[in-house]
């Protein structure tokens, strides 16, 4: 139900003065820069600038932080497209087709289409949030640890199913990733797989591992290449093409809509959402496309699917934060800290008593989407010039950048060491057809999968029958097997029928 | 008689090493604690990896007649990997300022850049800019050799 009085009041909060909007533009720019630089995270940007919000009222603070969130969500796709480094875990699927497009000289198209789909999806996502905030939060409350474990396994299996002819290696990569994600202190209070190193007691740093596996390993492969884009005529940066491709995003309405629905519902799941939503959207788009073989080789629909989902997963995580007071990830955790700094507690009471503020935050994001278009169109052409840099200069620069970023994430040498070791592992994985994305998702979610399995074990009293009382868990497990074996079964059946 | 090609032998070697590492990790976890909550994920996953490795061994055996795919030569990767490893390992002593500058300059030189102004200018500018930017942004000090550790 929409509270019309609160809606009026919320719009009044936003538009009665221009002051709240003054901090949105720097917020989006900060987000874009932190998202676009590998190793600098959106949550890091928000944490660094959080003290500034002490001098703002609550409304301004939320506008500033959500602006960083919006800018960063898109910013992460820029290095994913240009350098095969997903700026965040929610941009992993963007690299699948965005980077091959760049290598073909279609970087202008990829960046424009990513910006277009992101902005449209932000508007769709927050529109859905406006109407569905209550049902989404109720749905999230029904998810227990059993469902969370199933979602993690589903995410890993989904990505492994992309491995095509190398399915066994794909699944194995995901499982090995999950195991790597459990290294360090366990819930039982014992250290595992640390090899006696104090650096590993907290586990293997997931984001530096991701940077090593995706970026550094790819750069090793490109050592003998002169430019990222081989054809010199295709290296041009064209604002006109970027703008035309931005508009082209609307030619994928179903891909955007599907990605948005997946993004908002899966994105609302705390901790798992944003990492899985983009993959799920990508796989669904690939499955429904007439030419699924073109995915992974530079199909723009792959970029649209991923960007639509990761942009709306922001709205999904905001639903959980606003309605339940549960942060879905690092960025929303910083927002929760901003809530605390202004003596506000998120949750049902907040929605009931400050509905106008909730509506104002939602409407502010519509405005942010339009500002992102303007800032993105200025910012992207500058970054797209990366394709003109010779690989001799680009490779050491990006490797060094990854090392700086990794140090920034861990605060010690564990980050750079992780990048180095995982760059080798990533290179070996690519060379021998293992799935790097599946391994990365496993590393990101391994710890969470184990914690949720333990909670399920403790709640259920070690009784399997407990799962029968959780229809959502069974549903997700069924989906897991369908996504893994569905295509193969249909092929096998159709071949049998033909015979 | 059919034989494995070099790529398949290397593939089997990687598979064996992965299996050994997974088994070793499981053994380490078991030795640390045999409680269910310690092994609830590690043990089943190890079992699954073992089964998948067996499947992959069979796959490789079936494909033993196939030709090796054309891949970038191993020899071209080794110097880059070695230089990168040396850069990372020496960072605590050389610092991010000098280490990065040396890494970039050596990489450029190894890849044929002989224009000294470009070589020195780029590596100095890049290292200084990145070191300054990150030392301003990060809440903890970067290891340095020449530039100030804390700003």
XYZ file of C-alpha atoms in Angstrom:
650
model
C 0.000 0.000 0.000
C 1.299 3.437 -0.890
C 0.918 6.116 1.764
C -0.012 9.186 -0.314
C 0.578 11.689 2.511
C 4.037 10.235 3.145
C 4.703 10.353 -0.584
C 3.900 14.085 -0.665
C 6.034 14.663 2.383
C 8.917 12.634 0.888
C 8.830 14.603 -2.353
C 8.774 17.774 -0.282
C 11.908 16.647 1.552
C 13.665 16.133 -1.764
C 12.522 19.049 -3.851
C 11.760 21.844 -1.367
C 15.373 22.926 -1.639
C 18.278 22.230 -3.943
C 20.633 21.585 -1.012
C 20.154 17.774 -0.734
C 21.119 17.383 -4.415
C 24.393 19.254 -4.051
C 26.044 16.226 -2.464
C 24.646 13.728 -5.000
C 26.970 14.711 -7.853
C 30.206 14.334 -5.817
C 28.724 11.121 -4.394
C 28.215 9.584 -7.843
C 31.672 10.723 -8.959
C 33.306 9.166 -5.876
C 31.385 5.946 -6.559
C 32.400 5.908 -10.235
C 36.073 6.446 -9.399
C 36.196 3.873 -6.602
C 34.215 1.380 -8.672
C 36.419 1.897 -11.723
C 39.734 1.455 -9.891
C 40.408 -2.228 -9.241
C 40.928 -2.859 -5.564
C 39.026 0.179 -4.356
C 35.618 -1.024 -3.227
C 32.312 0.825 -2.984
C 32.148 -0.106 0.695
C 35.659 1.355 1.137
C 34.561 4.635 -0.488
C 31.488 4.779 1.708
C 33.500 4.006 4.839
C 36.110 6.661 3.982
C 33.461 9.322 3.398
C 31.137 8.188 6.204
C 32.537 10.695 8.744
C 31.511 13.516 6.374
C 27.875 12.523 6.846
C 28.120 13.581 10.498
C 27.794 17.152 9.230
C 24.709 16.323 7.163
C 21.151 15.633 8.207
C 19.935 12.047 7.826
C 18.286 12.672 4.456
C 21.418 14.248 2.986
C 23.595 11.486 4.440
C 21.459 8.806 2.789
C 21.460 10.683 -0.531
C 25.239 10.979 -0.419
C 25.817 7.320 0.461
C 23.275 5.954 -2.040
C 24.865 8.190 -4.704
C 28.242 6.534 -4.005
C 26.484 3.145 -4.142
C 24.810 3.943 -7.497
C 27.996 5.346 -9.056
C 30.082 2.450 -7.752
C 27.631 -0.209 -8.975
C 28.127 1.030 -12.521
C 31.787 1.996 -12.065
C 32.676 -1.661 -11.398
C 31.669 -2.555 -14.944
C 34.258 -0.213 -16.524
C 37.381 -2.255 -15.591
C 35.353 -5.451 -16.190
C 34.778 -4.387 -19.798
C 38.137 -2.764 -20.513
C 40.526 -4.934 -18.505
C 38.598 -8.097 -17.536
C 38.847 -7.016 -13.898
C 35.400 -6.973 -12.319
C 35.529 -3.928 -10.032
C 33.100 -5.710 -7.705
C 31.815 -9.271 -7.390
C 28.515 -8.048 -8.855
C 30.261 -7.193 -12.154
C 31.704 -10.667 -12.788
C 29.192 -11.545 -15.511
C 29.732 -8.141 -17.183
C 33.295 -9.218 -17.988
C 32.096 -12.412 -19.737
C 30.943 -10.534 -22.829
C 32.109 -6.985 -22.129
C 35.796 -7.877 -22.298
C 35.506 -9.943 -25.518
C 33.648 -6.954 -27.009
C 36.572 -4.705 -26.060
C 39.037 -7.117 -27.626
C 37.008 -6.942 -30.829
C 37.163 -3.138 -30.782
C 33.567 -2.762 -29.568
C 34.537 -1.113 -26.276
C 32.476 2.010 -27.060
C 29.390 -0.132 -27.626
C 29.994 -2.244 -24.516
C 30.474 0.782 -22.250
C 27.494 2.665 -23.697
C 25.186 -0.311 -23.462
C 26.359 -1.043 -19.910
C 25.602 2.542 -18.864
C 22.199 2.474 -20.569
C 21.113 -0.829 -19.045
C 22.426 0.190 -15.610
C 20.489 3.464 -15.571
C 17.269 1.911 -16.858
C 17.601 -0.930 -14.349
C 18.169 1.477 -11.442
C 14.871 3.188 -12.343
C 13.038 -0.145 -12.714
C 14.585 -1.507 -9.513
C 13.631 1.447 -7.348
C 10.148 1.552 -8.932
C 9.696 -2.067 -7.867
C 11.072 -1.197 -4.443
C 8.528 1.620 -4.191
C 5.629 -0.787 -4.720
C 7.057 -3.979 -3.249
C 9.165 -3.021 -0.248
C 6.826 -4.779 2.198
C 6.416 -8.089 0.273
C 10.168 -8.236 -0.464
C 11.087 -7.788 3.179
C 8.499 -10.404 4.224
C 9.946 -12.826 1.661
C 13.488 -12.240 2.934
C 12.338 -12.988 6.492
C 11.215 -16.480 5.411
C 14.764 -17.320 4.281
C 16.707 -19.251 6.884
C 20.230 -20.701 6.838
C 19.059 -23.767 4.897
C 17.824 -21.547 2.055
C 20.975 -19.424 2.180
C 23.180 -22.535 1.867
C 21.075 -23.718 -1.061
C 21.367 -20.295 -2.757
C 25.169 -20.358 -2.401
C 25.378 -23.851 -3.911
C 22.983 -22.779 -6.661
C 25.159 -19.766 -7.482
C 28.291 -21.884 -7.749
C 26.544 -24.550 -9.816
C 24.985 -21.979 -12.126
C 28.317 -20.538 -13.031
C 29.881 -23.987 -13.372
C 27.141 -24.925 -15.831
C 28.568 -22.270 -18.184
C 31.643 -24.424 -18.718
C 30.014 -26.233 -21.644
C 32.057 -29.248 -22.690
C 34.138 -29.038 -19.498
C 31.268 -29.396 -17.007
C 33.187 -31.658 -14.592
C 36.052 -29.166 -14.459
C 33.576 -26.297 -14.062
C 31.872 -27.873 -11.053
C 35.238 -28.905 -9.630
C 36.440 -25.289 -9.888
C 33.403 -24.090 -7.946
C 33.868 -26.738 -5.254
C 37.592 -25.991 -4.935
C 36.655 -22.297 -4.654
C 34.242 -23.107 -1.838
C 36.981 -25.092 -0.063
C 39.446 -22.194 -0.467
C 36.772 -19.930 1.006
C 36.765 -22.004 4.201
C 40.524 -21.733 4.881
C 41.346 -20.142 8.242
C 39.530 -20.269 11.570
C 36.408 -22.411 11.458
C 33.231 -22.087 13.524
C 34.694 -24.896 15.678
C 37.501 -22.490 16.643
C 40.301 -24.374 14.905
C 42.590 -23.200 12.114
C 42.544 -25.169 8.858
C 44.805 -25.024 5.838
C 46.794 -22.045 7.107
C 50.195 -23.730 6.594
C 51.247 -22.018 9.817
C 50.893 -18.535 8.308
C 49.315 -15.848 10.488
C 48.129 -14.108 7.285
C 45.764 -17.002 6.596
C 44.092 -17.185 10.021
C 41.330 -14.868 8.772
C 41.062 -16.850 5.563
C 42.224 -16.134 2.041
C 41.372 -12.522 1.077
C 38.590 -13.051 -1.452
C 38.772 -9.842 -3.494
C 42.583 -9.958 -4.047
C 42.110 -13.613 -5.042
C 39.454 -12.498 -7.517
C 41.747 -9.787 -8.904
C 44.575 -12.277 -9.335
C 42.439 -14.954 -10.967
C 40.610 -12.645 -13.355
C 42.981 -9.854 -14.186
C 46.577 -10.851 -13.622
C 46.108 -14.269 -15.204
C 44.540 -12.634 -18.284
C 47.401 -10.151 -18.544
C 49.948 -12.983 -18.550
C 48.132 -14.372 -21.588
C 48.370 -11.015 -23.362
C 52.132 -10.593 -22.989
C 52.699 -11.128 -26.699
C 49.881 -8.801 -27.730
C 50.610 -5.229 -28.813
C 47.267 -3.629 -27.998
C 44.081 -4.698 -26.210
C 42.307 -4.118 -29.530
C 44.350 -5.570 -32.370
C 42.778 -3.481 -35.163
C 44.154 0.091 -34.991
C 41.078 1.582 -36.666
C 38.856 0.032 -33.974
C 40.762 1.711 -31.128
C 38.972 5.039 -31.550
C 37.016 6.395 -28.623
C 33.738 7.697 -29.954
C 31.352 9.637 -27.732
C 28.806 9.348 -30.529
C 29.003 5.524 -30.528
C 28.900 5.431 -26.722
C 25.788 7.607 -26.736
C 24.166 5.593 -29.553
C 24.912 2.352 -27.679
C 23.538 3.906 -24.513
C 20.259 4.354 -26.364
C 20.575 0.853 -27.835
C 20.088 -0.615 -24.362
C 16.345 -0.018 -24.734
C 16.294 -2.536 -27.592
C 16.748 -5.275 -24.973
C 13.562 -4.648 -22.926
C 13.010 -8.270 -21.875
C 16.629 -8.814 -20.949
C 16.547 -5.678 -18.775
C 13.195 -6.563 -17.234
C 14.239 -10.135 -16.486
C 17.562 -8.931 -15.050
C 15.746 -6.343 -12.941
C 13.299 -8.854 -11.463
C 16.141 -11.294 -10.723
C 18.275 -8.449 -9.372
C 15.731 -7.107 -6.916
C 14.622 -10.462 -5.502
C 17.987 -12.240 -5.430
C 19.753 -9.000 -4.493
C 17.582 -8.756 -1.392
C 19.156 -11.940 0.021
C 21.751 -10.729 2.547
C 25.359 -11.473 1.670
C 24.711 -13.605 -1.380
C 22.438 -11.452 -3.496
C 24.570 -9.169 -5.595
C 27.196 -11.833 -6.380
C 24.616 -14.345 -7.587
C 22.028 -12.032 -9.209
C 24.244 -10.958 -12.138
C 25.222 -14.570 -12.866
C 21.645 -15.791 -12.687
C 20.451 -13.044 -15.018
C 23.309 -13.767 -17.461
C 22.594 -17.493 -17.507
C 18.848 -17.021 -17.937
C 19.485 -14.616 -20.840
C 21.909 -17.042 -22.439
C 19.459 -19.921 -21.983
C 16.597 -18.006 -23.586
C 18.646 -16.542 -26.467
C 18.331 -17.969 -29.978
C 22.096 -18.032 -30.276
C 23.487 -19.121 -26.885
C 26.891 -20.007 -28.417
C 27.557 -16.300 -29.030
C 27.649 -15.628 -25.277
C 31.123 -15.316 -23.830
C 32.359 -14.155 -27.236
C 31.049 -10.594 -27.101
C 27.248 -10.671 -27.159
C 25.887 -7.267 -25.961
C 22.871 -9.017 -24.394
C 25.271 -10.603 -21.876
C 26.444 -7.146 -20.750
C 22.854 -5.885 -20.545
C 21.734 -8.916 -18.505
C 24.532 -8.574 -15.984
C 24.302 -4.785 -15.615
C 20.508 -4.836 -15.280
C 20.740 -7.371 -12.458
C 23.612 -5.790 -10.564
C 22.041 -2.345 -10.698
C 18.695 -3.579 -9.365
C 20.347 -5.782 -6.756
C 21.296 -2.439 -5.148
C 17.565 -1.706 -4.765
C 17.044 -5.246 -3.428
C 19.700 -4.829 -0.768
C 18.201 -1.440 0.140
C 14.837 -3.203 0.679
C 16.431 -5.528 3.232
C 18.233 -2.650 4.900
C 15.267 -0.301 5.102
C 12.606 -2.871 5.943
C 14.545 -5.222 8.179
C 17.640 -3.305 9.224
C 19.805 -6.137 7.837
C 22.773 -5.087 5.678
C 23.130 -7.239 2.579
C 26.831 -6.524 2.093
C 29.695 -4.157 2.867
C 28.067 -1.086 1.307
C 24.745 -1.461 3.114
C 26.634 -2.218 6.335
C 28.211 1.254 6.066
C 24.727 2.678 5.496
C 23.575 0.917 8.650
C 26.441 2.664 10.432
C 25.130 5.969 9.044
C 21.697 5.034 10.457
C 23.323 4.509 13.864
C 25.274 7.793 13.628
C 21.959 9.611 13.187
C 20.246 7.596 15.952
C 17.965 5.800 13.510
C 17.233 2.081 13.529
C 16.201 0.420 10.281
C 13.372 -2.086 10.288
C 9.569 -2.289 10.275
C 9.297 0.545 12.793
C 11.446 2.817 10.606
C 9.283 2.124 7.552
C 6.108 2.703 9.556
C 7.205 5.902 11.280
C 9.426 7.490 8.621
C 7.715 6.393 5.424
C 8.336 9.844 3.921
C 12.113 9.406 4.323
C 11.933 5.938 2.730
C 10.010 7.363 -0.239
C 12.460 10.262 -0.492
C 15.404 7.808 -0.632
C 13.641 5.835 -3.374
C 12.835 8.932 -5.432
C 16.335 10.301 -4.918
C 17.622 7.203 -6.684
C 15.518 8.007 -9.739
C 17.263 11.372 -9.836
C 20.619 9.700 -9.320
C 19.995 7.447 -12.335
C 19.610 10.531 -14.562
C 22.682 12.188 -13.070
C 24.599 8.941 -13.617
C 23.722 9.143 -17.322
C 25.213 12.633 -17.581
C 28.302 11.890 -15.490
C 28.805 8.473 -17.103
C 28.748 9.945 -20.598
C 31.463 12.424 -19.564
C 33.531 9.933 -17.582
C 33.425 6.870 -19.868
C 35.141 8.384 -22.932
C 38.093 9.353 -20.738
C 38.492 5.805 -19.443
C 37.885 4.163 -22.811
C 41.226 5.571 -23.951
C 42.811 2.614 -22.158
C 42.467 0.660 -25.420
C 44.984 3.058 -27.006
C 47.682 2.254 -24.456
C 50.241 -0.309 -25.703
C 50.111 -3.582 -23.760
C 53.795 -3.130 -22.838
C 52.678 -0.188 -20.694
C 49.220 -1.462 -19.735
C 50.274 -4.866 -18.353
C 52.745 -3.662 -15.676
C 50.488 -0.710 -14.806
C 47.418 -2.886 -14.204
C 49.482 -5.502 -12.330
C 50.897 -2.779 -10.067
C 47.428 -1.280 -9.627
C 46.097 -4.691 -8.561
C 48.927 -4.968 -6.015
C 48.213 -1.491 -4.594
C 44.493 -2.263 -4.456
C 45.070 -5.617 -2.795
C 47.237 -3.979 -0.132
C 44.461 -1.446 0.357
C 41.938 -4.205 0.943
C 43.900 -6.181 3.514
C 46.126 -3.524 5.067
C 49.127 -5.858 4.929
C 51.145 -7.906 2.451
C 48.591 -10.741 2.518
C 46.692 -8.933 -0.266
C 49.608 -8.590 -2.739
C 50.779 -12.166 -1.998
C 47.242 -13.401 -2.682
C 47.119 -11.550 -6.021
C 50.458 -13.087 -7.011
C 49.558 -16.670 -6.074
C 46.042 -16.529 -7.485
C 47.222 -14.969 -10.732
C 49.227 -18.135 -11.308
C 46.325 -20.351 -10.281
C 44.007 -18.353 -12.565
C 46.412 -18.682 -15.478
C 46.657 -22.454 -14.957
C 42.867 -22.709 -14.646
C 42.371 -20.836 -17.925
C 45.038 -22.846 -19.716
C 43.472 -26.160 -18.712
C 39.776 -25.182 -19.122
C 38.775 -24.893 -15.460
C 36.176 -22.252 -14.667
C 37.748 -19.140 -13.136
C 34.377 -17.429 -12.413
C 33.067 -20.539 -10.617
C 36.207 -20.711 -8.476
C 35.931 -16.990 -7.654
C 32.261 -17.235 -6.654
C 33.183 -20.239 -4.511
C 35.952 -18.289 -2.766
C 33.608 -15.348 -2.155
C 30.821 -17.483 -0.714
C 32.627 -20.463 0.871
C 32.683 -19.108 4.390
C 29.034 -18.114 4.246
C 28.026 -21.526 2.877
C 29.760 -23.254 5.779
C 28.282 -20.966 8.455
C 24.772 -21.443 7.093
C 25.202 -25.219 6.866
C 26.297 -25.273 10.510
C 23.271 -23.197 11.569
C 21.004 -25.526 9.591
C 22.626 -28.550 11.279
C 22.156 -27.000 14.717
C 18.563 -25.842 14.136
C 17.511 -29.147 12.583
C 19.090 -31.265 15.340
C 20.867 -33.203 12.577
C 17.526 -34.448 11.183
C 17.227 -34.634 7.376
C 13.447 -34.446 7.755
C 13.933 -30.754 8.608
C 14.577 -30.056 4.920
C 11.165 -31.486 4.024
C 9.643 -28.721 6.132
C 11.491 -26.091 4.033
C 9.784 -26.014 0.614
C 11.867 -23.014 -0.510
C 15.079 -24.956 0.136
C 13.744 -27.928 -1.816
C 12.688 -25.561 -4.604
C 16.174 -24.034 -4.826
C 17.809 -27.484 -4.810
C 15.481 -28.579 -7.629
C 16.414 -25.413 -9.559
C 20.071 -26.250 -8.941
C 19.701 -29.645 -10.610
C 17.560 -28.212 -13.407
C 20.152 -25.533 -14.207
C 22.915 -28.127 -14.088
C 21.302 -30.989 -15.961
C 18.168 -29.480 -17.527
C 19.740 -28.537 -20.839
C 21.505 -31.867 -21.181
C 18.353 -33.826 -20.350
C 16.320 -31.859 -22.910
C 19.029 -32.466 -25.552
C 19.167 -36.163 -24.729
C 15.368 -36.452 -24.834
C 15.086 -34.543 -28.126
C 17.756 -36.770 -29.685
C 15.911 -39.875 -28.466
C 12.635 -38.545 -29.935
C 14.378 -37.807 -33.278
C 15.686 -41.361 -33.440
C 49.551 -47.494 -29.595
C 47.875 -44.259 -28.581
C 49.556 -41.850 -26.214
C 48.784 -38.630 -24.363
C 50.064 -35.417 -25.895
C 52.120 -32.907 -23.863
C 49.107 -30.708 -23.089
C 47.136 -33.693 -21.775
C 50.044 -34.806 -19.608
C 50.251 -31.306 -18.122
C 46.456 -31.304 -17.694
C 46.601 -34.618 -15.820
C 49.431 -33.263 -13.688
C 47.378 -30.185 -12.732
C 44.408 -32.427 -11.952
C 46.549 -34.636 -9.729
C 48.039 -31.641 -7.906
C 44.556 -30.181 -7.333
C 43.299 -33.499 -5.982
C 46.343 -33.817 -3.714
C 45.836 -30.270 -2.387
C 42.142 -30.890 -1.711
C 42.869 -34.183 0.051
C 45.673 -32.528 2.014
C 43.355 -29.721 3.099
C 40.681 -32.205 4.166
C 43.270 -34.169 6.147
C 44.492 -30.973 7.808
C 40.917 -29.991 8.700
C 40.266 -33.493 10.097
C 43.429 -33.322 12.197
C 42.449 -29.879 13.494
C 39.087 -31.171 14.691
C 36.932 -34.139 13.749
C 33.739 -32.436 14.977
C 30.832 -32.371 12.553
C 30.746 -28.554 12.524
C 34.370 -28.485 11.383
C 33.882 -30.957 8.542
C 30.278 -30.296 7.546
C 31.268 -28.659 4.266
C 34.900 -29.696 3.808
C 34.313 -33.468 3.866
C 31.391 -33.664 1.408
C 33.092 -31.239 -0.978
C 36.308 -33.270 -0.866
C 34.291 -36.380 -1.717
C 32.654 -34.606 -4.644
C 35.987 -33.277 -5.927
C 37.386 -36.818 -5.726
C 34.485 -38.165 -7.825
C 34.801 -35.332 -10.367
C 38.545 -35.921 -10.642
C 37.859 -39.581 -11.385
C 35.370 -38.540 -14.088
C 37.922 -36.123 -15.550
C 40.639 -38.800 -15.585
C 38.264 -41.016 -17.570
C 37.467 -38.095 -19.916
C 41.165 -37.505 -20.512
C 41.730 -41.199 -21.200
C 38.949 -41.158 -23.796
C 40.412 -38.055 -25.473
C 43.999 -39.309 -25.564
C 44.119 -39.389 -29.395
C 43.201 -35.719 -29.783
C 45.680 -33.086 -30.949
C 46.992 -30.558 -28.436
C 45.359 -27.093 -28.698
C 47.531 -24.180 -29.810
C 48.377 -22.111 -26.737
C 50.782 -19.306 -25.986
C 54.296 -20.729 -25.423
C 55.131 -21.389 -21.776
C 58.549 -19.732 -22.188
C 57.047 -16.306 -22.919
C 55.009 -16.321 -19.698
C 57.768 -17.388 -17.289
C 59.786 -14.111 -17.354
C 56.640 -12.022 -16.735
C 55.469 -14.244 -13.889
C 58.967 -14.248 -12.365
C 59.254 -10.459 -12.577
C 55.796 -10.009 -11.036
C 56.616 -12.481 -8.249
C 59.920 -10.692 -7.571
C 58.084 -7.342 -7.418
C 55.555 -8.593 -4.869
C 58.062 -10.504 -2.735
C 60.495 -7.562 -2.504
C 57.835 -4.942 -1.711
C 58.345 -5.084 2.084
C 62.033 -4.102 1.540
C 61.888 -1.933 -1.562
C 58.631 -0.263 -0.599
C 55.766 0.540 -2.961
C 57.555 3.634 -4.297
C 60.875 2.125 -5.411
C 59.492 -1.399 -5.987
C 56.775 -0.208 -8.367
C 59.136 2.102 -10.238
C 61.675 -0.704 -10.709
C 58.995 -3.222 -11.715
C 57.526 -0.965 -14.391
C 60.945 0.080 -15.717
C 62.235 -3.514 -15.860
C 59.037 -4.746 -17.517
C 59.253 -2.035 -20.174
C 62.935 -2.713 -20.781
C 62.368 -6.489 -21.055
C 59.633 -5.840 -23.626
C 61.760 -3.773 -25.909
C 61.292 -0.198 -24.683
C 64.666 1.473 -25.235
C 63.634 5.136 -25.165
C 65.161 6.118 -21.819
C 63.014 9.201 -21.351
C 59.839 7.167 -21.775
C 61.134 4.272 -19.717
C 62.241 6.348 -16.736
C 59.625 9.049 -17.079
C 56.668 6.686 -17.180
C 57.854 4.376 -14.415
C 58.709 7.334 -12.133
C 55.460 9.182 -12.814
C 53.260 6.093 -12.484
C 54.915 4.892 -9.282
C 54.839 8.359 -7.681
C 51.225 9.012 -8.630
C 49.925 5.630 -7.469
C 51.934 5.719 -4.257
C 50.707 9.221 -3.459
C 47.075 8.422 -4.321
C 46.895 5.218 -2.296
C 48.786 6.663 0.666
C 46.222 9.480 0.745
C 43.261 7.126 0.409
C 44.199 4.258 2.692
C 43.784 4.462 6.444
C 47.065 2.574 7.073
C 50.661 3.296 6.022
C 52.095 1.908 2.790
C 55.609 0.451 3.057
C 57.986 2.990 1.423
C 61.717 3.311 0.878
C 62.083 6.975 -0.102
C 58.711 8.715 0.115
C 57.242 9.392 3.576
C 55.367 6.375 4.970
C 52.511 8.397 6.438
C 50.999 11.575 5.045
